[in-house]
Structures are given as C-alpha cells and as structure tokens.
Amino acid sequence: MEVKIQESWKLKLSDEFEKEYFMKLVSFVREEYRTHTIYPPGSLIFNAFNLCPFDKVKVVIIGQDPYHGPGQAHGLCFSVRDGIPFPPSLVNIFKEIESDLGIPFPKSGNLERWAIQGVLLLNAILTVRANMAGSHQGKGWEQFTDSVIRILNEQKRNLVFLLWGAYAQQKGAVIDRSKHLVLESVHPSPLSATRGFFGNKHFSRCNEYLISNGIEPIKW
C-alpha cells in the first residue's frame, strides 16, 4: 500500500503497511474523513514522522490521541498550531521547562521547533472525531505505533523516551533500558501534574544524557 510518509520511515514501516490490520485501518479512516469531521487534517496524519525522519530521532514523547477541538491537532502530540490557546497539559509542560531550564514561557504552542531537532512527538492514536476523545481507539493505530516504538527500540541506540502517565508507560514497556534512557512520571494534565510531573526535570536530564553520548541536546 502506498502511504504518504517521509521516505526513511516508509522504508522502516513498509512491512507494516502491507498487513491486514493496516489495510482495515486505512479503510476505516478514509470512511471517517468522508462522513465526519476528523482531526488532524488528512495531510497531517503523519506529520510527526515527516518532520522527524528516522535517522534524526533523538527523543520520543508518547501521547495518547489527538486534540479533538477545532484547529488544535496537527499531527504532533501535545502541540497546537500558532494562534491556538495552549491546552492545560501543554501549559504545564512549558511551566516545567521554565522551572527546570530557566527557559521563558514561549509565545507559540507549535512544537514543530522540537520535531525538526529530532523529537518524535508520537501519539498512540493518530486520528480522532471532532469533540469525541478516544473515538478512534482500537481501530489499529495502537498496533501501528507499537511497531514504530519497537523498530526505534531495536534499530537505534541512546534515544530518550519521555513517558508521562500510565498509558505512555504501558506503551513503552518494551523499551530496552540498557540501550536507551527512559524517563517516567505522571502525566502533565492538571489532574496529576502536581503529583510528580512538576519537578521531574525530564528536560535537563534528557539533555544531559544526549550530551554524555555525544549527541546535540534539544533547544527546548
């Protein structure tokens, strides 16, 4: 199956695109876009991959499913386009960066600036119906993104995985801790951020690890 995705990822995931579950997923997603309002726009489903080629990945942040409000989702977990109000979890991420690294609160919630430096902003589920959180769960996206994580784990070294919340931690359970740095905490959601997201210092710890392995740190 021909999938419009960045070339290095196309090579890594070519077997996945031929599997029966992925064919069914594509049929489901096409029908959803035809009959409902779906986020992100179809051209941005694989935005995380297109902005961060396989060979450039340094850090992986795992989210759950896209924002489901108008104009928010653009294919990168936690990120919103310029001009869109920051969702609460993103506000808390920026608060922790400010506390951890002294970097002032940014004017833009668009995290493309991270992606092009090598941060794969990977949602477990890549599409969602408008105003219906979790509406595309169990349709095949989870299997696809599990394969992405497995391939990264097996074929790369010295990645940093940021796993926030039980869902991301469960998804990252396969990661080889002897090859990669795995940083875990509660989710940055306002429901949990005060129970261990604030003060986790994941951003400085990530950069320290990258530097210690001769890898350019991320400008958070």
mmCIF file of C-alpha atoms in Angstrom:
data_model
loop_
_atom_site.group_PDB
_atom_site.id
_atom_site.type_symbol
_atom_site.label_atom_id
_atom_site.label_comp_id
_atom_site.label_asym_id
_atom_site.label_seq_id
_atom_site.Cartn_x
_atom_site.Cartn_y
_atom_site.Cartn_z
ATOM 1 C CA MET A 1 0.000 0.000 0.000
ATOM 2 C CA GLU A 2 1.278 3.467 -0.907
ATOM 3 C CA VAL A 3 1.387 5.646 2.214
ATOM 4 C CA LYS A 4 2.446 9.288 2.047
ATOM 5 C CA ILE A 5 5.085 9.362 4.748
ATOM 6 C CA GLN A 6 8.691 10.543 4.914
ATOM 7 C CA GLU A 7 10.998 8.244 2.925
ATOM 8 C CA SER A 8 13.142 6.856 5.774
ATOM 9 C CA TRP A 9 10.007 5.904 7.696
ATOM 10 C CA LYS A 10 8.454 4.408 4.563
ATOM 11 C CA LEU A 11 11.416 2.035 4.310
ATOM 12 C CA LYS A 12 11.256 1.091 8.002
ATOM 13 C CA LEU A 13 7.474 0.603 8.038
ATOM 14 C CA SER A 14 6.909 -0.898 4.581
ATOM 15 C CA ASP A 15 6.056 -4.350 6.016
ATOM 16 C CA GLU A 16 3.549 -2.758 8.371
ATOM 17 C CA PHE A 17 1.701 -1.048 5.532
ATOM 18 C CA GLU A 18 1.021 -4.420 3.881
ATOM 19 C CA LYS A 19 -0.513 -6.074 6.948
ATOM 20 C CA GLU A 20 -4.223 -6.817 7.078
ATOM 21 C CA TYR A 21 -4.860 -4.692 10.168
ATOM 22 C CA PHE A 22 -3.339 -1.640 8.460
ATOM 23 C CA MET A 23 -5.470 -2.141 5.335
ATOM 24 C CA LYS A 24 -8.568 -2.252 7.555
ATOM 25 C CA LEU A 25 -7.371 0.823 9.440
ATOM 26 C CA VAL A 26 -6.933 2.775 6.207
ATOM 27 C CA SER A 27 -10.445 1.825 5.047
ATOM 28 C CA PHE A 28 -11.895 2.894 8.403
ATOM 29 C CA VAL A 29 -10.022 6.212 8.446
ATOM 30 C CA ARG A 30 -10.973 7.056 4.846
ATOM 31 C CA GLU A 31 -14.651 6.456 5.621
ATOM 32 C CA GLU A 32 -14.418 8.553 8.803
ATOM 33 C CA TYR A 33 -12.929 11.508 6.904
ATOM 34 C CA ARG A 34 -15.668 11.144 4.290
ATOM 35 C CA THR A 35 -18.541 11.105 6.775
ATOM 36 C CA HIS A 36 -17.378 13.074 9.845
ATOM 37 C CA THR A 37 -15.134 15.918 10.923
ATOM 38 C CA ILE A 38 -11.815 14.261 11.780
ATOM 39 C CA TYR A 39 -8.629 15.731 13.235
ATOM 40 C CA PRO A 40 -5.911 16.353 12.268
ATOM 41 C CA PRO A 41 -6.389 17.251 8.573
ATOM 42 C CA GLY A 42 -5.631 14.187 6.448
ATOM 43 C CA SER A 43 -2.402 15.646 5.083
ATOM 44 C CA LEU A 44 -1.038 15.944 8.658
ATOM 45 C CA ILE A 45 -1.759 12.436 9.981
ATOM 46 C CA PHE A 46 1.939 11.520 9.647
ATOM 47 C CA ASN A 47 3.276 14.999 10.435
ATOM 48 C CA ALA A 48 5.389 13.726 13.365
ATOM 49 C CA PHE A 49 7.205 11.356 11.013
ATOM 50 C CA ASN A 50 7.535 13.827 8.157
ATOM 51 C CA LEU A 51 9.173 16.456 10.377
ATOM 52 C CA CYS A 52 11.432 13.981 12.194
ATOM 53 C CA PRO A 53 12.992 11.364 9.870
ATOM 54 C CA PHE A 54 14.008 8.024 11.389
ATOM 55 C CA ASP A 55 17.729 8.727 11.298
ATOM 56 C CA LYS A 56 17.245 12.092 13.058
ATOM 57 C CA VAL A 57 15.246 10.807 16.053
ATOM 58 C CA LYS A 58 16.886 11.574 19.420
ATOM 59 C CA VAL A 59 13.887 11.838 21.760
ATOM 60 C CA VAL A 60 10.448 10.219 21.722
ATOM 61 C CA ILE A 61 7.462 11.712 23.574
ATOM 62 C CA ILE A 62 4.378 9.479 23.614
ATOM 63 C CA GLY A 63 0.884 10.961 23.763
ATOM 64 C CA GLN A 64 -2.489 9.242 23.542
ATOM 65 C CA ASP A 65 -4.776 10.629 20.837
ATOM 66 C CA PRO A 66 -5.012 13.972 19.021
ATOM 67 C CA TYR A 67 -6.741 17.044 20.396
ATOM 68 C CA HIS A 68 -10.362 16.935 19.272
ATOM 69 C CA GLY A 69 -11.206 20.660 19.169
ATOM 70 C CA PRO A 70 -11.225 22.851 16.031
ATOM 71 C CA GLY A 71 -7.805 23.861 14.732
ATOM 72 C CA GLN A 72 -5.819 22.236 17.526
ATOM 73 C CA ALA A 73 -4.397 18.943 16.240
ATOM 74 C CA HIS A 74 -1.704 18.989 13.583
ATOM 75 C CA GLY A 75 -0.103 15.585 13.935
ATOM 76 C CA LEU A 76 2.284 16.222 16.849
ATOM 77 C CA CYS A 77 1.401 15.108 20.373
ATOM 78 C CA PHE A 78 0.789 17.946 22.869
ATOM 79 C CA SER A 79 1.379 20.565 20.132
ATOM 80 C CA VAL A 80 -1.069 23.141 18.761
ATOM 81 C CA ARG A 81 -0.771 25.453 15.782
ATOM 82 C CA ASP A 82 0.212 29.083 16.164
ATOM 83 C CA GLY A 83 -2.627 31.267 17.405
ATOM 84 C CA ILE A 84 -4.432 28.430 19.206
ATOM 85 C CA PRO A 85 -4.743 28.747 23.014
ATOM 86 C CA PHE A 86 -2.443 26.373 24.881
ATOM 87 C CA PRO A 87 -4.244 23.287 26.249
ATOM 88 C CA PRO A 88 -3.691 22.741 30.003
ATOM 89 C CA SER A 89 -1.174 19.872 29.621
ATOM 90 C CA LEU A 90 0.950 21.966 27.272
ATOM 91 C CA VAL A 91 0.868 24.866 29.733
ATOM 92 C CA ASN A 92 2.217 22.504 32.396
ATOM 93 C CA ILE A 93 4.952 21.210 30.075
ATOM 94 C CA PHE A 94 6.109 24.784 29.490
ATOM 95 C CA LYS A 95 5.956 25.507 33.248
ATOM 96 C CA GLU A 96 8.251 22.558 33.930
ATOM 97 C CA ILE A 97 10.679 23.636 31.178
ATOM 98 C CA GLU A 98 10.770 27.118 32.682
ATOM 99 C CA SER A 99 11.394 25.725 36.170
ATOM 100 C CA ASP A 100 13.910 23.112 35.021
ATOM 101 C CA LEU A 101 15.929 25.063 32.451
ATOM 102 C CA GLY A 102 15.019 28.716 33.037
ATOM 103 C CA ILE A 103 13.630 28.993 29.507
ATOM 104 C CA PRO A 104 10.869 31.631 29.444
ATOM 105 C CA PHE A 105 7.312 30.637 28.602
ATOM 106 C CA PRO A 106 7.069 30.566 24.775
ATOM 107 C CA LYS A 107 4.634 32.597 22.695
ATOM 108 C CA SER A 108 3.835 29.613 20.449
ATOM 109 C CA GLY A 109 2.484 26.181 21.346
ATOM 110 C CA ASN A 110 3.612 24.833 17.974
ATOM 111 C CA LEU A 111 6.222 22.165 18.760
ATOM 112 C CA GLU A 112 7.473 21.784 15.197
ATOM 113 C CA ARG A 113 10.572 23.531 16.538
ATOM 114 C CA TRP A 114 11.216 20.418 18.648
ATOM 115 C CA ALA A 115 10.348 17.945 15.901
ATOM 116 C CA ILE A 116 12.903 19.325 13.452
ATOM 117 C CA GLN A 117 15.600 18.924 16.131
ATOM 118 C CA GLY A 118 14.862 15.207 16.492
ATOM 119 C CA VAL A 119 11.923 14.948 18.912
ATOM 120 C CA LEU A 120 9.368 12.424 17.656
ATOM 121 C CA LEU A 121 6.048 13.672 19.054
ATOM 122 C CA LEU A 122 4.152 10.424 18.713
ATOM 123 C CA ASN A 123 0.504 9.982 19.569
ATOM 124 C CA ALA A 124 -0.512 6.342 20.086
ATOM 125 C CA ILE A 125 -3.629 7.009 18.002
ATOM 126 C CA LEU A 126 -3.211 9.324 15.024
ATOM 127 C CA THR A 127 -6.801 10.413 14.277
ATOM 128 C CA VAL A 128 -9.930 11.381 16.221
ATOM 129 C CA ARG A 129 -13.514 12.518 15.572
ATOM 130 C CA ALA A 130 -14.286 16.120 16.437
ATOM 131 C CA ASN A 131 -15.314 16.524 20.071
ATOM 132 C CA MET A 132 -15.062 12.769 20.742
ATOM 133 C CA ALA A 133 -11.876 11.953 22.646
ATOM 134 C CA GLY A 134 -10.727 8.368 22.110
ATOM 135 C CA SER A 135 -13.176 7.789 19.264
ATOM 136 C CA HIS A 136 -10.564 6.043 17.086
ATOM 137 C CA GLN A 137 -9.237 3.753 19.805
ATOM 138 C CA GLY A 138 -8.999 0.066 18.974
ATOM 139 C CA LYS A 139 -9.041 0.520 15.198
ATOM 140 C CA GLY A 140 -5.395 -0.353 14.522
ATOM 141 C CA TRP A 141 -3.437 2.799 15.259
ATOM 142 C CA GLU A 142 -2.153 1.350 18.546
ATOM 143 C CA GLN A 143 -0.702 -1.664 16.739
ATOM 144 C CA PHE A 144 0.945 0.616 14.191
ATOM 145 C CA THR A 145 2.544 2.897 16.789
ATOM 146 C CA ASP A 146 3.630 -0.124 18.867
ATOM 147 C CA SER A 147 5.575 -1.203 15.773
ATOM 148 C CA VAL A 148 7.118 2.264 15.480
ATOM 149 C CA ILE A 149 8.327 2.061 19.094
ATOM 150 C CA ARG A 150 9.618 -1.495 18.607
ATOM 151 C CA ILE A 151 11.603 -0.520 15.492
ATOM 152 C CA LEU A 152 13.098 2.519 17.236
ATOM 153 C CA ASN A 153 13.996 0.406 20.261
ATOM 154 C CA GLU A 154 15.642 -2.317 18.179
ATOM 155 C CA GLN A 155 17.380 -0.300 15.481
ATOM 156 C CA LYS A 156 18.632 2.783 17.334
ATOM 157 C CA ARG A 157 20.741 3.440 20.436
ATOM 158 C CA ASN A 158 20.828 6.169 23.071
ATOM 159 C CA LEU A 159 17.330 7.503 22.494
ATOM 160 C CA VAL A 160 15.475 9.283 25.284
ATOM 161 C CA PHE A 161 11.859 8.203 25.826
ATOM 162 C CA LEU A 162 9.665 10.558 27.865
ATOM 163 C CA LEU A 163 6.738 8.529 29.200
ATOM 164 C CA TRP A 164 4.189 10.662 31.022
ATOM 165 C CA GLY A 165 1.285 8.847 32.607
ATOM 166 C CA ALA A 166 0.276 5.192 32.841
ATOM 167 C CA TYR A 167 -0.823 4.927 29.209
ATOM 168 C CA ALA A 168 2.542 6.046 27.804
ATOM 169 C CA GLN A 169 4.420 3.921 30.333
ATOM 170 C CA GLN A 170 2.484 0.814 29.344
ATOM 171 C CA LYS A 171 3.176 1.533 25.686
ATOM 172 C CA GLY A 172 6.880 1.985 26.426
ATOM 173 C CA ALA A 173 7.220 -1.197 28.481
ATOM 174 C CA VAL A 174 9.095 -2.924 25.615
ATOM 175 C CA ILE A 175 11.948 -0.384 25.570
ATOM 176 C CA ASP A 176 15.398 -1.780 26.375
ATOM 177 C CA ARG A 177 16.616 0.327 29.301
ATOM 178 C CA SER A 178 20.206 -0.840 28.717
ATOM 179 C CA LYS A 179 20.259 0.861 25.274
ATOM 180 C CA HIS A 180 18.058 3.887 25.883
ATOM 181 C CA LEU A 181 17.143 6.354 28.642
ATOM 182 C CA VAL A 182 13.532 6.035 29.784
ATOM 183 C CA LEU A 183 12.183 8.879 31.932
ATOM 184 C CA GLU A 184 8.779 8.310 33.540
ATOM 185 C CA SER A 185 6.435 10.482 35.581
ATOM 186 C CA VAL A 186 2.752 11.240 35.945
ATOM 187 C CA HIS A 187 1.009 12.981 33.057
ATOM 188 C CA PRO A 188 1.240 16.799 32.743
ATOM 189 C CA SER A 189 -2.554 17.049 32.915
ATOM 190 C CA PRO A 190 -3.833 19.406 35.654
ATOM 191 C CA LEU A 191 -5.371 16.301 37.269
ATOM 192 C CA SER A 192 -1.942 14.841 38.005
ATOM 193 C CA ALA A 193 0.859 17.348 37.317
ATOM 194 C CA THR A 194 1.283 18.328 40.975
ATOM 195 C CA ARG A 195 1.835 14.660 41.900
ATOM 196 C CA GLY A 196 5.207 14.361 40.190
ATOM 197 C CA PHE A 197 5.275 15.988 36.768
ATOM 198 C CA PHE A 198 6.352 19.314 38.193
ATOM 199 C CA GLY A 199 9.922 18.908 39.339
ATOM 200 C CA ASN A 200 10.660 15.769 37.294
ATOM 201 C CA LYS A 201 13.463 17.653 35.477
ATOM 202 C CA HIS A 202 12.985 15.457 32.424
ATOM 203 C CA PHE A 203 14.160 18.163 30.032
ATOM 204 C CA SER A 204 17.523 18.761 31.704
ATOM 205 C CA ARG A 205 18.022 15.033 32.331
ATOM 206 C CA CYS A 206 17.277 14.327 28.674
ATOM 207 C CA ASN A 207 19.856 16.844 27.505
ATOM 208 C CA GLU A 208 22.480 15.643 29.977
ATOM 209 C CA TYR A 209 22.085 12.114 28.615
ATOM 210 C CA LEU A 210 22.301 13.261 24.990
ATOM 211 C CA ILE A 211 25.430 15.316 25.690
ATOM 212 C CA SER A 212 27.039 12.410 27.573
ATOM 213 C CA ASN A 213 26.558 10.282 24.450
ATOM 214 C CA GLY A 214 27.987 12.908 22.087
ATOM 215 C CA ILE A 215 24.551 13.934 20.766
ATOM 216 C CA GLU A 216 23.459 17.539 20.243
ATOM 217 C CA PRO A 217 20.978 18.497 23.009
ATOM 218 C CA ILE A 218 17.471 19.784 22.307
ATOM 219 C CA LYS A 219 16.738 23.510 22.474
ATOM 220 C CA TRP A 220 13.526 23.187 24.473
#
